[in-house]
Coordinates of C-alpha atoms and ligand atoms in Angstrom, one line a residue:
M1 CA -116.9 21.0 19.6
T2 CA -116.5 19.2 23.0
E3 CA -113.5 19.4 25.3
H4 CA -112.8 15.6 24.5
E5 CA -112.6 16.6 20.9
V6 CA -110.2 19.7 21.5
A7 CA -107.9 17.4 23.7
K8 CA -108.0 14.5 21.0
L9 CA -107.2 17.3 18.3
I10 CA -104.2 18.4 20.2
I11 CA -102.8 15.1 21.4
G12 CA -104.0 12.9 18.4
A13 CA -100.7 13.5 16.3
A14 CA -98.3 13.3 19.3
K15 CA -96.3 10.0 19.3
G16 CA -94.3 8.5 22.2
S17 CA -95.0 5.8 24.9
P18 CA -96.0 6.6 28.4
K19 CA -93.6 6.6 31.3
N20 CA -94.6 5.3 34.8
S21 CA -94.9 8.9 36.0
G22 CA -94.7 12.6 35.0
Q23 CA -93.8 15.7 36.8
A24 CA -93.9 19.3 36.3
F25 CA -94.0 22.8 38.0
A26 CA -96.2 25.7 37.0
P27 CA -96.2 29.3 38.6
V28 CA -99.2 31.3 40.0
N29 CA -100.1 34.2 37.5
I30 CA -102.0 37.4 38.5
A31 CA -103.8 39.3 35.7
L32 CA -102.9 42.9 35.2
C33 CA -105.6 42.9 32.6
K34 CA -108.4 40.6 33.8
Y35 CA -110.2 37.6 32.2
W36 CA -113.8 38.2 33.2
G37 CA -116.4 36.4 31.1
K38 CA -116.6 33.5 29.1
R39 CA -118.0 33.2 25.5
D40 CA -117.9 29.4 26.0
E41 CA -118.5 27.6 29.3
K42 CA -117.3 24.1 28.4
L43 CA -114.0 25.3 26.7
N44 CA -113.5 28.0 29.0
L45 CA -113.2 30.5 26.0
P46 CA -113.0 34.1 27.3
V47 CA -114.9 37.2 25.9
T48 CA -111.6 39.2 25.9
S49 CA -108.0 38.7 25.8
S50 CA -106.0 39.2 29.0
L51 CA -102.5 39.9 30.3
S52 CA -100.7 38.6 33.5
V53 CA -97.4 38.2 35.1
S54 CA -96.2 35.0 36.7
L55 CA -94.8 34.8 40.3
P56 CA -91.8 32.2 39.5
E57 CA -91.2 31.3 43.1
L58 CA -94.8 30.4 43.8
G59 CA -96.7 27.7 42.3
A60 CA -97.4 24.0 42.1
T61 CA -95.3 21.0 41.4
T62 CA -97.4 18.0 40.4
K63 CA -96.6 14.4 39.9
I64 CA -99.0 12.1 38.1
S65 CA -98.8 8.4 37.7
F66 CA -101.3 5.4 36.8
R67 CA -103.0 3.6 39.5
D68 CA -105.8 0.9 40.0
G69 CA -109.5 1.3 41.1
H70 CA -109.9 5.1 41.2
D71 CA -108.3 8.4 40.9
L72 CA -106.4 9.7 43.9
L73 CA -105.7 13.5 44.4
R74 CA -103.1 14.3 47.2
L75 CA -102.8 17.8 47.9
N76 CA -99.6 19.0 49.9
G77 CA -99.4 15.3 51.3
A78 CA -103.0 14.9 52.2
D79 CA -105.4 12.5 50.5
Q80 CA -108.4 14.4 49.2
P81 CA -111.8 12.5 49.6
Q82 CA -112.9 11.0 46.2
D83 CA -116.1 12.9 46.3
S84 CA -114.6 16.2 47.4
A85 CA -115.1 19.3 45.0
A86 CA -111.3 19.2 44.0
S87 CA -111.1 15.6 43.4
R88 CA -114.1 15.6 41.2
R89 CA -112.8 18.6 39.2
V90 CA -109.5 16.9 38.7
S91 CA -111.0 13.5 37.7
K92 CA -113.3 15.3 35.2
Y93 CA -110.2 16.8 33.7
L94 CA -108.4 13.7 33.7
D95 CA -111.4 12.0 31.7
L96 CA -110.0 13.9 28.6
F97 CA -106.7 11.9 28.9
R98 CA -107.9 8.3 29.7
P99 CA -106.9 6.0 27.1
D100 CA -109.9 3.7 28.5
K101 CA -112.4 4.1 31.1
D102 CA -110.4 1.6 33.6
T103 CA -107.3 3.7 33.5
F104 CA -106.9 5.6 36.6
F105 CA -104.3 8.2 38.0
Q106 CA -102.7 9.4 41.2
V107 CA -102.1 13.2 41.3
D108 CA -99.6 14.4 43.8
S109 CA -99.6 18.2 44.1
E110 CA -97.3 20.3 46.3
S111 CA -97.9 24.2 46.5
S112 CA -95.3 26.5 47.4
I113 CA -98.0 29.0 47.7
P114 CA -98.4 29.9 51.4
I115 CA -101.7 28.8 52.6
A116 CA -102.4 32.3 54.0
A117 CA -101.6 33.9 50.5
G118 CA -105.0 34.0 49.4
L119 CA -104.0 33.2 45.8
A120 CA -106.3 31.1 43.6
S121 CA -104.5 27.9 43.2
S122 CA -106.5 26.4 40.3
A123 CA -104.3 28.4 37.6
S124 CA -100.8 27.0 38.7
G125 CA -102.6 23.6 39.7
F126 CA -104.0 22.9 36.2
A127 CA -101.1 24.2 34.3
A128 CA -98.7 22.0 36.2
L129 CA -101.2 19.1 35.7
A130 CA -101.4 19.7 31.8
L131 CA -97.3 19.7 31.9
A132 CA -97.1 16.7 34.0
L133 CA -99.4 14.7 31.5
D134 CA -97.1 15.7 28.8
D135 CA -94.3 14.4 30.5
L136 CA -96.2 11.2 31.6
Y137 CA -97.4 10.4 27.9
Q138 CA -94.1 11.9 26.2
W139 CA -96.3 14.0 23.9
K140 CA -93.6 16.6 23.8
L141 CA -96.1 19.2 22.8
G142 CA -95.3 22.9 22.6
L143 CA -96.3 25.4 25.3
H144 CA -99.0 27.0 22.8
D145 CA -100.7 23.6 22.7
L146 CA -100.2 23.0 26.5
S147 CA -101.8 26.4 27.1
I148 CA -104.9 25.1 25.4
L149 CA -104.9 21.9 27.4
A150 CA -104.5 23.9 30.8
R151 CA -107.3 26.2 29.7
L152 CA -109.7 23.1 29.4
G153 CA -109.0 22.7 33.3
S154 CA -109.2 26.4 34.2
G155 CA -109.3 29.5 32.0
S156 CA -106.6 31.3 33.6
A157 CA -104.4 28.2 33.9
C158 CA -103.5 28.6 30.2
R159 CA -101.2 31.6 31.3
S160 CA -99.4 29.7 33.9
V161 CA -97.5 27.5 31.6
Y162 CA -95.0 30.4 31.2
T163 CA -93.2 32.7 33.5
G164 CA -92.6 36.6 33.0
F165 CA -95.6 38.6 31.2
V166 CA -98.0 36.6 29.4
I167 CA -100.9 37.5 27.0
W168 CA -103.9 35.0 26.6
H169 CA -105.4 35.9 23.2
A170 CA -109.2 35.6 23.4
G171 CA -109.5 34.2 19.7
T172 CA -112.6 34.0 18.0
R173 CA -113.0 30.3 16.6
A174 CA -115.7 28.2 18.2
D175 CA -113.2 25.4 18.7
G176 CA -111.0 27.7 20.5
M177 CA -107.9 26.7 18.6
D178 CA -106.8 30.3 18.4
S179 CA -107.5 30.9 22.2
F180 CA -104.0 30.3 23.6
A181 CA -101.3 32.1 25.8
E182 CA -98.1 33.1 24.8
P183 CA -95.2 35.4 26.5
V184 CA -95.0 39.1 26.1
D185 CA -91.3 40.2 25.5
G186 CA -89.8 42.3 28.2
E187 CA -88.2 41.4 31.5
W188 CA -88.8 44.1 34.4
P189 CA -86.1 43.6 37.2
G190 CA -87.2 45.0 40.3
L191 CA -90.8 44.8 39.9
C192 CA -92.5 43.4 43.0
M193 CA -96.0 42.1 44.1
G194 CA -97.0 42.3 47.7
L195 CA -99.8 39.9 48.9
I196 CA -102.0 41.8 51.4
M197 CA -104.3 39.3 53.3
V198 CA -107.6 40.4 54.2
S199 CA -109.4 37.2 54.3
H200 CA -108.5 33.6 54.4
H201 CA -112.0 32.4 54.1
E202 CA -113.1 30.6 51.0
K203 CA -115.0 32.9 48.6
A204 CA -118.8 32.9 49.0
V205 CA -119.5 33.2 45.1
P206 CA -117.1 31.0 42.9
S207 CA -115.6 33.1 40.0
R208 CA -117.4 30.9 37.4
T209 CA -120.6 31.8 39.0
A210 CA -119.8 35.4 39.5
M211 CA -118.5 35.6 35.7
K212 CA -121.6 34.2 34.3
R213 CA -123.9 36.1 36.4
T214 CA -122.0 39.4 35.2
V215 CA -122.2 38.6 31.6
E216 CA -125.9 37.8 31.7
T217 CA -127.3 40.7 33.8
S218 CA -124.6 43.5 34.0
A219 CA -125.3 46.5 31.4
L220 CA -121.9 47.9 32.5
Y221 CA -120.2 44.8 31.3
R222 CA -121.0 46.0 27.6
A223 CA -118.2 48.5 28.1
W224 CA -115.8 45.8 29.4
P225 CA -114.3 44.3 26.2
A226 CA -113.3 47.8 24.8
K227 CA -112.0 48.7 28.3
V228 CA -109.8 45.5 28.4
E229 CA -108.4 46.0 24.9
A230 CA -107.4 49.7 25.7
D231 CA -105.8 48.6 28.9
I232 CA -103.8 45.7 27.4
K233 CA -102.5 48.2 24.8
E234 CA -101.3 50.6 27.6
T235 CA -99.8 47.6 29.7
R236 CA -97.9 46.4 26.7
R237 CA -96.6 49.9 26.1
A238 CA -95.7 50.2 29.9
I239 CA -93.8 46.9 29.7
E240 CA -92.0 48.2 26.6
E241 CA -91.1 51.7 28.0
K242 CA -90.4 50.4 31.7
D243 CA -93.2 53.0 32.7
F244 CA -94.3 51.9 36.2
D245 CA -96.9 54.6 36.8
L246 CA -98.4 53.6 33.5
L247 CA -98.5 49.9 34.5
G248 CA -99.7 50.4 38.0
R249 CA -102.4 52.9 37.0
T250 CA -103.7 50.7 34.2
A251 CA -103.7 47.7 36.4
E252 CA -105.6 49.3 39.3
S253 CA -108.1 50.7 36.8
N254 CA -108.8 47.4 35.1
A255 CA -109.4 45.6 38.5
L256 CA -111.6 48.3 39.7
A257 CA -113.6 48.3 36.5
M258 CA -113.8 44.4 36.7
H259 CA -115.4 44.7 40.3
A260 CA -117.7 47.6 39.1
T261 CA -119.3 45.2 36.5
M262 CA -119.7 42.7 39.6
L263 CA -121.6 45.4 41.6
D264 CA -123.8 46.1 38.5
S265 CA -124.9 42.4 38.4
Q266 CA -128.1 40.8 39.6
P267 CA -127.9 39.8 42.3
P268 CA -124.8 41.9 42.8
V269 CA -121.5 40.3 43.7
L270 CA -119.2 42.0 46.3
Y271 CA -116.1 40.4 47.3
W272 CA -114.8 43.3 49.3
M273 CA -114.5 43.5 53.1
P274 CA -114.2 46.7 55.2
E275 CA -110.3 45.8 55.3
T276 CA -110.3 45.8 51.6
V277 CA -111.6 49.4 51.4
E278 CA -109.2 50.2 54.3
T279 CA -106.2 48.9 52.2
I280 CA -107.3 50.5 49.2
K281 CA -107.7 53.8 50.8
K282 CA -104.2 53.5 52.5
I283 CA -102.6 52.7 49.1
W284 CA -104.1 55.9 47.5
H285 CA -103.0 57.9 50.6
L286 CA -99.5 56.6 50.4
R287 CA -99.3 57.3 46.6
E288 CA -100.4 61.0 47.4
K289 CA -97.6 61.3 49.7
G290 CA -95.1 60.0 46.9
L291 CA -94.8 56.4 47.3
A292 CA -95.2 54.6 44.0
V293 CA -97.8 51.8 44.8
Y294 CA -100.7 50.4 43.1
F295 CA -102.9 47.5 43.5
T296 CA -104.8 44.9 41.7
M297 CA -107.6 42.5 43.0
D298 CA -109.1 39.2 41.8
A299 CA -112.2 37.4 42.8
G300 CA -111.8 37.8 46.4
P301 CA -111.2 40.4 49.1
N302 CA -107.2 40.3 49.3
I303 CA -105.1 43.0 47.7
K304 CA -102.0 42.5 45.4
A305 CA -99.9 45.6 45.7
L306 CA -97.6 46.4 42.9
F307 CA -94.3 48.3 43.8
M308 CA -90.6 48.6 42.9
Q309 CA -87.9 46.8 44.9
R310 CA -86.5 50.0 46.0
D311 CA -89.5 50.8 48.0
T312 CA -89.6 47.5 49.8
A313 CA -88.6 48.9 53.2
D314 CA -91.2 51.5 53.0
M315 CA -94.0 48.9 52.1
Q316 CA -92.8 46.5 54.8
R317 CA -93.2 49.3 57.2
H318 CA -96.7 50.1 56.1
F319 CA -98.0 46.7 55.6
P320 CA -96.1 44.4 58.0
G321 CA -96.9 40.6 57.5
M322 CA -97.3 41.4 53.7
E323 CA -95.9 38.4 51.7
I324 CA -93.5 39.9 48.8
A325 CA -93.2 37.8 45.7
S326 CA -90.7 38.9 43.0
I327 CA -91.5 38.9 39.3
Ligands
LIG1 O1 -109.6 30.8 35.6 P1 -110.6 31.3 36.8 O2 -112.0 30.7 36.6 O3 -110.0 30.8 38.0 O4 -110.8 32.9 36.6 C1 -109.9 33.8 37.1 C2 -110.7 35.2 37.1 C3 -109.7 36.4 37.7 O5 -108.7 35.7 38.6 C4 -110.6 37.3 38.5 C5 -109.1 37.1 36.7 C6 -108.0 36.6 35.8 O6 -107.7 37.0 34.7 O7 -107.1 35.6 36.5

């Protein structure tokens, strides 16, 4: 099945007439058990399930309306050139939702993610766009279906249609209709994430490329699906029992294992910088000294620290300049 057919299947039954414009917000999400590797590149179907937590105060607010001539993408008030990678990616996604080839869109997206935070914006960006399209066309789809539409833009975007803890089920079907995200029950007041910036530079290897390379060349990757499955079980138990050490330990181990599969790829992918290693060692040292802090990392050199609100003052002292996001 193509992405066009999947989109048609989902919006096919929806009735409602389009408004002049649609608008929506979607939060950033950080995976505690990572999505790493696709079983279908076109539909963004993952090899494994993954589990994330959304950062409700950080994300994208996106407005979409119809316009003539060509699509226009405006990010934080700045028009993006039509031939830029971002514009092309958004236009390709919008192709799934054009009633005819002469319908074009203007997309204005404002991000509350601090530019320096080093958080991937594609997840909140595509989730906000899918939700804004639902508002524009008045499909009134459920979040289950909207998570599938968001996934067609960027895999991890399917988790950003929700706040709180979220699981993305890998599914087994070739059409991906069973590969959707849904909330995991359980609030955790006081859980914090600290964004520790190591580099502001754009990553040298896009995650799409690194994932593909890992799946194709890493022997270690064969152990990854069982590892993620076990980690998701432990993370769900940690959320249920509010066991912070279990949550942190599992998230840290999962992120390190993902990076191990990258290192095992040919050619190897290493996102770490010297400061990444320094920060990791500092976190381990602080933990030995009794501070309950763990970390996770994505496809880049920056560190996301996990800690409880009661330790905020200590964390700020050890990591001045760290941006703190509550969960
Ligand atoms: O959805 P993508 O293509 O941006 O991939 C996200 C991959 C990781 O951030 C490394 C892991 C994850 O689950 O978010």
